[in-house]
Structure formats: C-alpha cells, structure tokens
Coordinates of C-alpha atoms and ligand atoms in Angstrom, one line a residue:
M14 CA 0.0 0.0 0.0
H15 CA 1.0 3.6 -0.4
A16 CA 0.8 5.9 2.7
D17 CA 1.7 9.5 3.3
I18 CA 3.2 9.9 6.8
V19 CA 3.9 13.3 8.2
V20 CA 7.0 13.3 10.3
L21 CA 7.5 15.9 13.1
P22 CA 10.9 15.5 14.7
G23 CA 10.5 18.5 17.1
D24 CA 13.2 19.4 19.6
G25 CA 15.9 17.9 21.8
I26 CA 16.3 14.2 21.2
G27 CA 13.3 14.3 18.8
P28 CA 15.3 14.4 15.6
E29 CA 17.6 11.6 16.8
I30 CA 14.8 9.2 17.7
I31 CA 12.9 10.0 14.6
A32 CA 16.0 9.4 12.5
A33 CA 16.3 6.0 14.2
A34 CA 12.7 5.0 13.7
L35 CA 12.3 5.9 10.0
P36 CA 14.8 3.2 8.8
V37 CA 12.7 0.6 10.7
L38 CA 9.5 1.7 8.8
E39 CA 11.5 1.7 5.6
A40 CA 12.7 -1.8 6.3
V41 CA 9.2 -3.0 7.0
A42 CA 8.0 -1.3 3.8
R43 CA 10.7 -3.1 1.7
R44 CA 9.9 -6.5 3.2
H45 CA 6.1 -6.2 2.9
G46 CA 6.0 -4.4 -0.5
H47 CA 4.6 -1.0 0.8
D48 CA 5.5 2.5 -0.2
F49 CA 5.7 5.0 2.6
A50 CA 6.3 8.6 1.7
F51 CA 7.6 10.7 4.6
H52 CA 6.9 14.5 4.7
E53 CA 8.9 16.3 7.4
H54 CA 7.5 19.5 9.0
D55 CA 8.3 21.7 12.0
I56 CA 6.5 21.7 15.4
G57 CA 7.4 23.0 18.9
G58 CA 10.5 25.1 19.7
I59 CA 12.1 24.7 16.3
A60 CA 8.9 26.0 14.7
I61 CA 8.9 29.0 17.1
D62 CA 12.4 29.7 16.0
R63 CA 11.8 29.3 12.3
H64 CA 8.1 30.5 11.9
G65 CA 7.3 32.4 15.1
Q66 CA 4.7 29.9 16.2
P67 CA 4.7 26.3 17.6
L68 CA 2.3 24.9 15.0
P69 CA 2.8 26.6 11.6
A70 CA -0.3 26.4 9.3
A71 CA 1.7 24.3 6.8
T72 CA 2.4 21.7 9.5
L73 CA -1.3 21.4 10.5
E74 CA -2.5 21.3 6.9
A75 CA 0.0 18.5 6.0
A76 CA -1.0 16.6 9.2
Q77 CA -4.7 16.9 8.4
K78 CA -4.1 15.5 4.9
A79 CA -1.8 12.7 5.9
D80 CA -2.6 9.1 6.7
A81 CA -0.8 9.4 10.0
V82 CA 1.7 11.5 11.9
L83 CA 4.9 10.3 13.7
L84 CA 6.1 12.8 16.3
G85 CA 9.4 13.0 18.2
A86 CA 9.1 15.4 21.2
V87 CA 8.9 19.1 21.8
G88 CA 10.2 21.6 24.3
G89 CA 13.5 22.5 26.0
P90 CA 15.1 25.1 28.2
K91 CA 15.5 27.6 25.4
W92 CA 11.7 28.0 25.2
S93 CA 10.7 27.3 28.8
D94 CA 10.1 30.9 30.1
P95 CA 6.7 30.5 31.8
N96 CA 5.8 34.1 30.8
A97 CA 6.6 33.5 27.1
K98 CA 3.6 34.2 24.8
V99 CA 4.3 31.2 22.6
R100 CA 5.4 27.8 24.0
P101 CA 6.3 24.5 22.3
E102 CA 3.6 22.5 24.1
Q103 CA 0.9 24.7 22.6
G104 CA 1.9 23.1 19.3
L105 CA 1.0 19.7 20.6
L106 CA -2.4 20.8 22.0
A107 CA -3.2 22.6 18.8
I108 CA -2.4 19.7 16.4
R109 CA -4.4 17.2 18.5
K110 CA -7.4 19.6 18.5
G111 CA -6.9 20.4 14.8
M112 CA -6.9 16.7 13.9
G113 CA -9.9 16.0 16.2
L114 CA -8.0 13.5 18.3
F115 CA -9.9 12.6 21.5
A116 CA -8.5 9.3 22.7
N117 CA -4.9 8.8 23.9
L118 CA -3.8 5.2 24.0
R119 CA -0.9 4.1 26.1
P120 CA 0.0 0.4 26.0
V121 CA 2.1 -0.8 29.0
R122 CA 3.7 -4.2 28.6
P123 CA 6.8 -4.5 30.7
H124 CA 9.4 -6.5 28.9
A125 CA 10.9 -9.5 30.7
A126 CA 14.5 -8.3 30.0
A127 CA 13.8 -4.9 31.4
L128 CA 11.8 -5.8 34.5
G129 CA 14.7 -4.9 36.8
A130 CA 14.5 -1.3 35.6
S131 CA 11.0 -0.9 37.2
P132 CA 10.8 0.1 40.9
I133 CA 7.9 -2.4 41.2
K134 CA 8.7 -6.0 42.3
S135 CA 9.3 -8.2 39.2
E136 CA 6.9 -10.9 40.3
L137 CA 4.0 -8.4 40.1
L138 CA 5.0 -7.3 36.6
E139 CA 5.3 -10.6 34.7
G140 CA 2.5 -10.9 32.2
V141 CA 1.3 -7.4 32.6
D142 CA -0.4 -6.1 29.4
I143 CA -2.5 -3.0 29.9
M144 CA -3.9 -0.4 27.5
V145 CA -4.8 2.9 29.1
V146 CA -7.2 5.0 27.1
R147 CA -7.3 8.7 28.3
E148 CA -9.9 11.2 27.1
L149 CA -7.9 13.9 25.6
T150 CA -10.0 17.0 24.7
G151 CA -12.6 17.5 27.5
G152 CA -12.8 17.9 31.2
I153 CA -11.2 20.2 33.7
Y154 CA -8.1 21.0 31.5
F155 CA -10.3 22.7 28.9
G156 CA -13.1 24.2 31.1
D157 CA -13.5 27.9 31.8
K158 CA -11.0 29.3 34.4
T159 CA -11.3 32.2 36.8
R160 CA -8.8 33.9 39.0
S161 CA -9.2 36.7 41.6
D162 CA -6.9 37.8 44.4
T163 CA -8.6 35.4 46.8
D164 CA -9.7 32.4 44.8
A165 CA -9.5 30.5 41.5
T166 CA -11.8 28.0 39.7
D167 CA -11.5 25.4 36.9
L168 CA -14.7 24.1 35.4
C169 CA -14.9 20.4 34.7
R170 CA -17.5 19.7 31.9
Y171 CA -18.2 16.5 29.9
T172 CA -21.0 16.0 27.3
V173 CA -22.7 12.6 26.7
A174 CA -21.2 12.5 23.2
E175 CA -17.7 13.0 24.5
V176 CA -18.0 10.1 26.9
E177 CA -19.7 7.9 24.4
R178 CA -17.0 8.2 21.7
V179 CA -14.0 7.5 24.0
V180 CA -15.8 4.6 25.7
R181 CA -16.6 3.1 22.3
R182 CA -12.9 3.4 21.2
A183 CA -11.8 1.7 24.4
A184 CA -14.4 -1.0 24.2
E185 CA -13.4 -1.8 20.6
L186 CA -9.8 -2.2 21.8
A187 CA -11.0 -4.5 24.7
R188 CA -12.9 -6.6 22.2
S189 CA -9.8 -7.1 20.1
R190 CA -7.7 -7.9 23.2
R191 CA -8.9 -9.9 26.3
G192 CA -12.5 -8.6 26.4
H193 CA -12.3 -6.7 29.7
L194 CA -12.8 -2.9 30.2
T195 CA -12.3 -1.0 33.5
S196 CA -13.9 2.5 33.5
V197 CA -12.4 4.8 36.0
D198 CA -14.2 7.8 37.6
K199 CA -14.9 9.5 40.9
A200 CA -18.7 8.9 40.9
N201 CA -19.0 9.1 44.7
V202 CA -18.1 12.8 44.5
L203 CA -18.2 14.4 41.0
E204 CA -21.3 15.0 38.9
T205 CA -19.2 14.7 35.7
S206 CA -18.1 11.3 37.0
R207 CA -21.8 10.2 37.6
L208 CA -22.5 11.2 34.0
W209 CA -19.4 9.3 32.9
R210 CA -20.5 6.1 34.7
D211 CA -24.1 6.3 33.5
V212 CA -23.0 6.7 29.8
A213 CA -20.2 4.1 30.0
A214 CA -22.6 1.6 31.5
R215 CA -25.2 2.2 28.9
V216 CA -22.8 2.1 25.9
M217 CA -21.4 -1.2 27.2
R218 CA -24.8 -2.7 27.9
E219 CA -26.3 -1.7 24.5
E220 CA -23.3 -2.0 22.2
F221 CA -20.7 -4.3 23.8
P222 CA -22.5 -7.1 25.7
D223 CA -19.6 -9.4 24.9
V224 CA -17.1 -7.1 26.7
A225 CA -16.9 -7.4 30.6
V226 CA -17.0 -3.9 32.2
E227 CA -16.1 -2.9 35.7
H228 CA -16.4 0.6 37.2
Q229 CA -13.6 1.7 39.5
L230 CA -13.0 4.8 41.6
V231 CA -9.8 6.6 40.6
D232 CA -8.3 6.6 44.1
S233 CA -8.5 2.8 44.5
M234 CA -7.4 2.4 40.8
A235 CA -4.2 4.3 41.7
M236 CA -3.5 1.6 44.3
H237 CA -4.6 -1.5 42.3
L238 CA -2.5 -0.4 39.3
L239 CA 0.6 -1.0 41.4
S240 CA -0.6 -3.9 43.7
K241 CA -2.3 -6.1 41.0
P242 CA -1.4 -4.7 37.5
R243 CA -2.0 -8.1 35.9
A244 CA -5.8 -7.8 36.7
Y245 CA -6.3 -5.1 34.0
D246 CA -6.8 -5.2 30.2
V247 CA -8.2 -1.9 28.9
I248 CA -8.7 1.0 31.3
V249 CA -10.7 4.1 30.1
T250 CA -10.9 7.3 32.0
E251 CA -11.4 11.1 31.7
N252 CA -8.6 13.6 30.9
M253 CA -7.1 14.5 34.2
F254 CA -7.4 11.1 35.9
G255 CA -5.9 9.6 32.7
D256 CA -3.0 12.1 32.8
I257 CA -2.1 10.9 36.3
L258 CA -2.8 7.2 35.9
T259 CA -0.8 6.9 32.6
D260 CA 2.3 8.4 34.2
E261 CA 1.8 6.0 37.1
A262 CA 1.4 3.1 34.7
S263 CA 4.6 4.1 32.9
M264 CA 6.5 3.2 36.0
L265 CA 5.5 -0.5 35.5
A266 CA 7.6 -0.6 32.4
G267 CA 10.8 0.8 34.0
S268 CA 12.2 3.2 31.4
L269 CA 10.3 6.1 29.8
G270 CA 12.3 5.2 26.7
L271 CA 10.2 2.0 26.1
L272 CA 6.6 3.5 26.1
P273 CA 4.8 4.5 22.9
S274 CA 1.5 6.3 22.5
A275 CA -1.2 6.9 20.0
S276 CA -3.8 9.7 19.8
L277 CA -6.8 8.8 17.8
G278 CA -10.1 10.4 16.6
A279 CA -13.2 9.2 14.9
G280 CA -11.4 8.2 11.7
K281 CA -8.2 6.4 10.9
A282 CA -5.7 9.2 11.2
G283 CA -3.7 9.6 14.4
I284 CA -0.5 11.0 16.0
Y285 CA 2.0 8.5 17.3
E286 CA 4.7 9.6 19.7
P287 CA 6.8 8.3 22.6
I288 CA 5.5 9.3 26.0
H289 CA 8.8 10.8 27.1
G290 CA 9.8 14.4 26.4
S291 CA 12.7 16.0 24.5
A292 CA 15.3 15.0 27.1
P293 CA 17.5 18.1 26.7
D294 CA 20.0 16.6 29.2
I295 CA 21.0 13.9 26.7
A296 CA 20.2 15.6 23.4
G297 CA 22.8 15.6 20.6
K298 CA 24.8 12.8 22.2
G299 CA 23.3 9.9 20.2
I300 CA 22.5 7.9 23.3
A301 CA 18.7 8.3 23.5
N302 CA 16.6 5.1 23.6
P303 CA 14.7 4.9 20.3
Y304 CA 12.4 2.0 21.2
A305 CA 9.4 4.1 22.4
T306 CA 9.5 5.8 19.0
I307 CA 9.9 2.6 17.1
L308 CA 7.0 1.1 19.1
S309 CA 4.9 4.2 18.3
A310 CA 5.6 3.5 14.6
A311 CA 4.2 0.0 15.1
L312 CA 1.1 1.5 16.6
L313 CA 0.9 3.8 13.5
L314 CA 0.9 0.8 11.2
R315 CA -1.8 -1.0 13.3
H316 CA -4.2 1.8 14.0
S317 CA -3.9 4.2 11.0
L318 CA -2.8 1.9 8.2
G319 CA -4.5 -1.3 9.3
L320 CA -1.2 -3.3 8.9
E321 CA -1.4 -5.6 11.9
Q322 CA 1.1 -8.2 10.7
E323 CA 3.7 -5.5 10.1
A324 CA 3.0 -3.8 13.5
A325 CA 3.4 -7.1 15.3
A326 CA 6.7 -7.8 13.4
I327 CA 8.1 -4.5 14.7
E328 CA 7.0 -5.3 18.3
A329 CA 8.4 -8.8 18.1
A330 CA 11.7 -7.4 16.8
V331 CA 11.9 -4.9 19.7
D332 CA 11.2 -7.8 22.1
A333 CA 13.9 -9.8 20.5
A334 CA 16.4 -6.9 20.6
L335 CA 15.6 -6.3 24.3
H336 CA 15.9 -10.1 25.0
A337 CA 19.4 -9.9 23.4
Q338 CA 20.2 -7.0 25.8
A339 CA 20.5 -4.5 23.0
F340 CA 20.2 -1.7 25.5
T341 CA 20.9 2.1 25.3
A342 CA 22.4 3.8 28.3
D343 CA 19.1 4.2 30.2
L344 CA 18.9 0.4 30.6
A345 CA 22.5 -0.9 30.0
A346 CA 25.1 -1.9 32.5
P347 CA 28.0 0.6 32.5
G348 CA 30.2 0.3 29.4
R349 CA 27.7 -1.9 27.6
A350 CA 25.4 0.7 26.1
L351 CA 24.5 0.9 22.4
S352 CA 24.0 4.2 20.6
T353 CA 20.6 5.3 19.4
G354 CA 21.4 4.1 15.8
Q355 CA 22.8 0.8 17.0
A356 CA 19.7 0.0 19.0
A357 CA 17.5 0.8 15.9
Q358 CA 19.8 -1.5 13.8
A359 CA 19.3 -4.2 16.4
V360 CA 15.6 -4.0 15.7
I361 CA 16.0 -4.0 11.9
D362 CA 18.3 -7.0 12.1
R363 CA 15.5 -9.0 13.9
L364 CA 12.6 -7.9 11.7
G365 CA 12.6 -11.0 9.6
A366 CA 13.0 -13.4 12.5
Ligands
NAD428 P1 11.8 14.0 29.6 O1 10.9 12.9 29.4 O2 12.3 14.7 28.4 O3 13.1 13.5 30.4 C1 13.0 12.9 31.7 C2 14.2 12.0 32.0 O4 14.1 10.8 31.2 C3 15.5 12.7 31.5 O5 16.6 12.4 32.4 C4 15.8 12.1 30.2 O6 17.2 12.1 29.8 C5 15.2 10.7 30.3 N1 14.7 10.3 29.0 C6 13.6 10.7 28.4 N2 13.4 10.0 27.2 C7 14.5 9.2 27.1 C8 14.9 8.3 26.1 N3 14.3 8.1 24.9 N4 16.1 7.7 26.3 C9 16.8 7.8 27.4 N5 16.5 8.6 28.4 C10 15.3 9.4 28.2 O7 11.0 15.0 30.6 P2 11.5 16.4 31.2 O8 12.9 16.4 31.4 O9 10.5 16.7 32.3 O10 11.1 17.4 30.0 C11 12.1 17.9 29.1 C12 11.4 18.7 28.0 O11 10.5 17.9 27.3 C13 10.5 19.8 28.6 O12 10.7 21.0 27.8 C14 9.1 19.3 28.6 O13 8.2 20.3 28.5 C15 9.2 18.5 27.3 N6 8.2 17.4 27.3 C16 7.6 17.1 26.0 C17 6.7 16.1 25.9 C18 6.2 15.8 24.5 O14 6.8 16.3 23.5 N7 5.2 15.0 24.4 C19 6.4 15.3 27.0 C20 7.0 15.6 28.2 C21 7.9 16.6 28.3

C-alpha cells in the first residue's frame, strides 16, 4: 500500500529518535511491499524559531491530509520561560485539536528483559499487558477558568457525546484484546463522573454485551495499578485522571524510553509519539533510547494503516532486541550501552525473525 506519513521531529532528542525510527519503517515497507512517503515538518520550539509559532499552518495542513503523523518530542530550556507568549507544548495541544483526536492510547507491557528497571517487584510485573485510554479533549483542562486575588476555579465539563465516543474506542480495543474494560471515575463525589459512569454503563450494555465492564473509583485504581497490575486489560478514563494514571502506569515498564502512545479520533488518522519528552540533558549525544518511538511507529501501522502483521513484526523485533540485551544507556550496565542508531539497527536485524 501507499501511505503519506507526516514526520515531526521537534526538539531535543526528537530528531535523533525519529532518524532511528524511519529506517525501521523503511525496512518494513521493503519486506512487505509497501511504499511509505515521509513528509517532514516543524513543530514545537524549532517551529517557534523558524516560523514564530509552535504549529505553523503548513504543518497542520499536512497533518490533516496525511494518513498518519509520527512525532518525536517538543520543548526545552530555550523555550521554557513561563511568561513567554508562545510555548512549544501549545503546538501539541493545537495539532491534537486540529486533527480532532480525542483518545490517547498508552499500552504498557513490561518486557521480561527490562523488569529490573522498574521500581515495582518483578513478580508483580510478569505478564502485565495494559492499554490505558485517556480522554484527551474535554474535562477540567479545557473548562472555563477564573482567578481573583482570593480564589480560583477550573470548570470540569463533559458531554454525553464526548464520553460515548471515547468509551466506544476503548471497548473496541478491549474486544480485540482480552475482552475486559475498566472504566475509572470519581462517581461518589463528582457530577461529571456520575454522567461518565451512566454513559459508560449504557454504551457497554447496548453495544458491547460481549465485553466485561467494571467501574472503579480513581483513588482505588491508583492503588490497584501498582498492587495487581495483571488484573487489567483496557482502562478508560477522563482527561485529568488519565494524565495521572498513565504516568503511574509508565513506572510499571521501568524506562520512559520504552513506552509508545497513539492519539486517535473518529477516523483512521492519528498522532504517534513516545510518551517521554525531549530529554534536553542527553540531546545531541546519540544515546537516547529509540524503542518508544519505534513502538509508536508500530502503533501507527496498526491503528492508522491497518497493517497488523507489520506492526506485530516490529513489536516482536523490539522484544527480541531487548531479549538480546540491545540496551541504550538508560537500561544498559555501565560500558555496555548501544548508541541510538545501533539500537535501531538491532531491531532492523531482527525484523525477519
Ligand atoms: P523527559 O521525558 O524529556 O526526560 C525525563 C528524563 O528521562 C531525563 O533524564 C531524560 O534524559 C530521560 N529520557 C527521556 N526520554 C529518554 C529516552 N528516549 N532515552 C533515554 N532517556 C530518556 O522529561 P522532562 O525532562 O521533564 O522534560 C524535558 C522537556 O520535554 C521539557 O521541555 C518538557 O516540556 C518536554 N516534554 C515534552 C513532551 C512531549 O513532547 N510530548 C512530553 C513531556 C515533556
């Protein structure tokens, strides 16, 4: 198949991890007879420097036309003045909104070879395979805000339609996995959570009778995620709870450098990016872990291009590379670390296996 993929390297280690991931996609294309065209554009700090804004119109237009977007990371000390009018992160929020992406998927599957890197006991982590789906465009982050000398407010608002669409996305994923959905809210206190629970229960009853659903309060979810992570398949939750739970879940996998993400909307298009940031402390050294970006490319093949076999081939190759201790500095024993490019090559070498 032919696919147009917009590539947004961004800042810091962004260009290095993208440069490592593209040859993996090219190798997959060669092996499976596909033709991927990569179109590079600016976002984040580099876009502020070159165009005066974090999301230039040309970048958004290209992203909206593309089959999918692969993104590195944005931000860095050069652009981090909190009083600055334009900031790199605004580019991320604007492109998600501009593409209508409302579901953020974060798979967490700790790899056997990297279990030691997690602060959680290894015996709790074996066999963990969780998909967290976070609502991305509603809730308290986007509600009206007020501020006076003596108080401040943030409005949390959800519509029935917003809850329905993200619950559907999550339930479809659960159906294609182990058939279990956990919907997380704070329905004992928040009205938006009572709406969330009612809508989630109805959607599951009417449209997904074959998927088991469980409703869980966010505070107990925070505990169970660490004490019995194997019990979960797909977890769906609202924006702020998801922001916090996804970072907590990332600790199960040990290194930030191993975790991919996908942001999806109603159609096939999506943005795929590692969950980590631009790591300015190691930028330019060629030592960043490229696996999260390579695994994000696998999600791109699965969710935007429908290439399940090719996605699984990348995931198996990353597994095999980790099994062979092909580690970058964040995971390796002193003196044993591979460079970013060598780690990507270790994946390419195992693609056919
Ligand atoms: P970070 O994720 O960039 O780095 C945290 C720590 O993890 C650092 O020590 C870094 O070296 C390490 N790390 C991250 N990714 C790594 C990788 N692939 N391989 C090896 N080590 C890795 O978070 P931060 O330091 O809080 O933020 C740095 C900048 O990134 C800030 O400007 C922040 O705003 C931005 N940021 C961007 C995104 C994004 O683009 N989606 C997400 C988070 C932070």
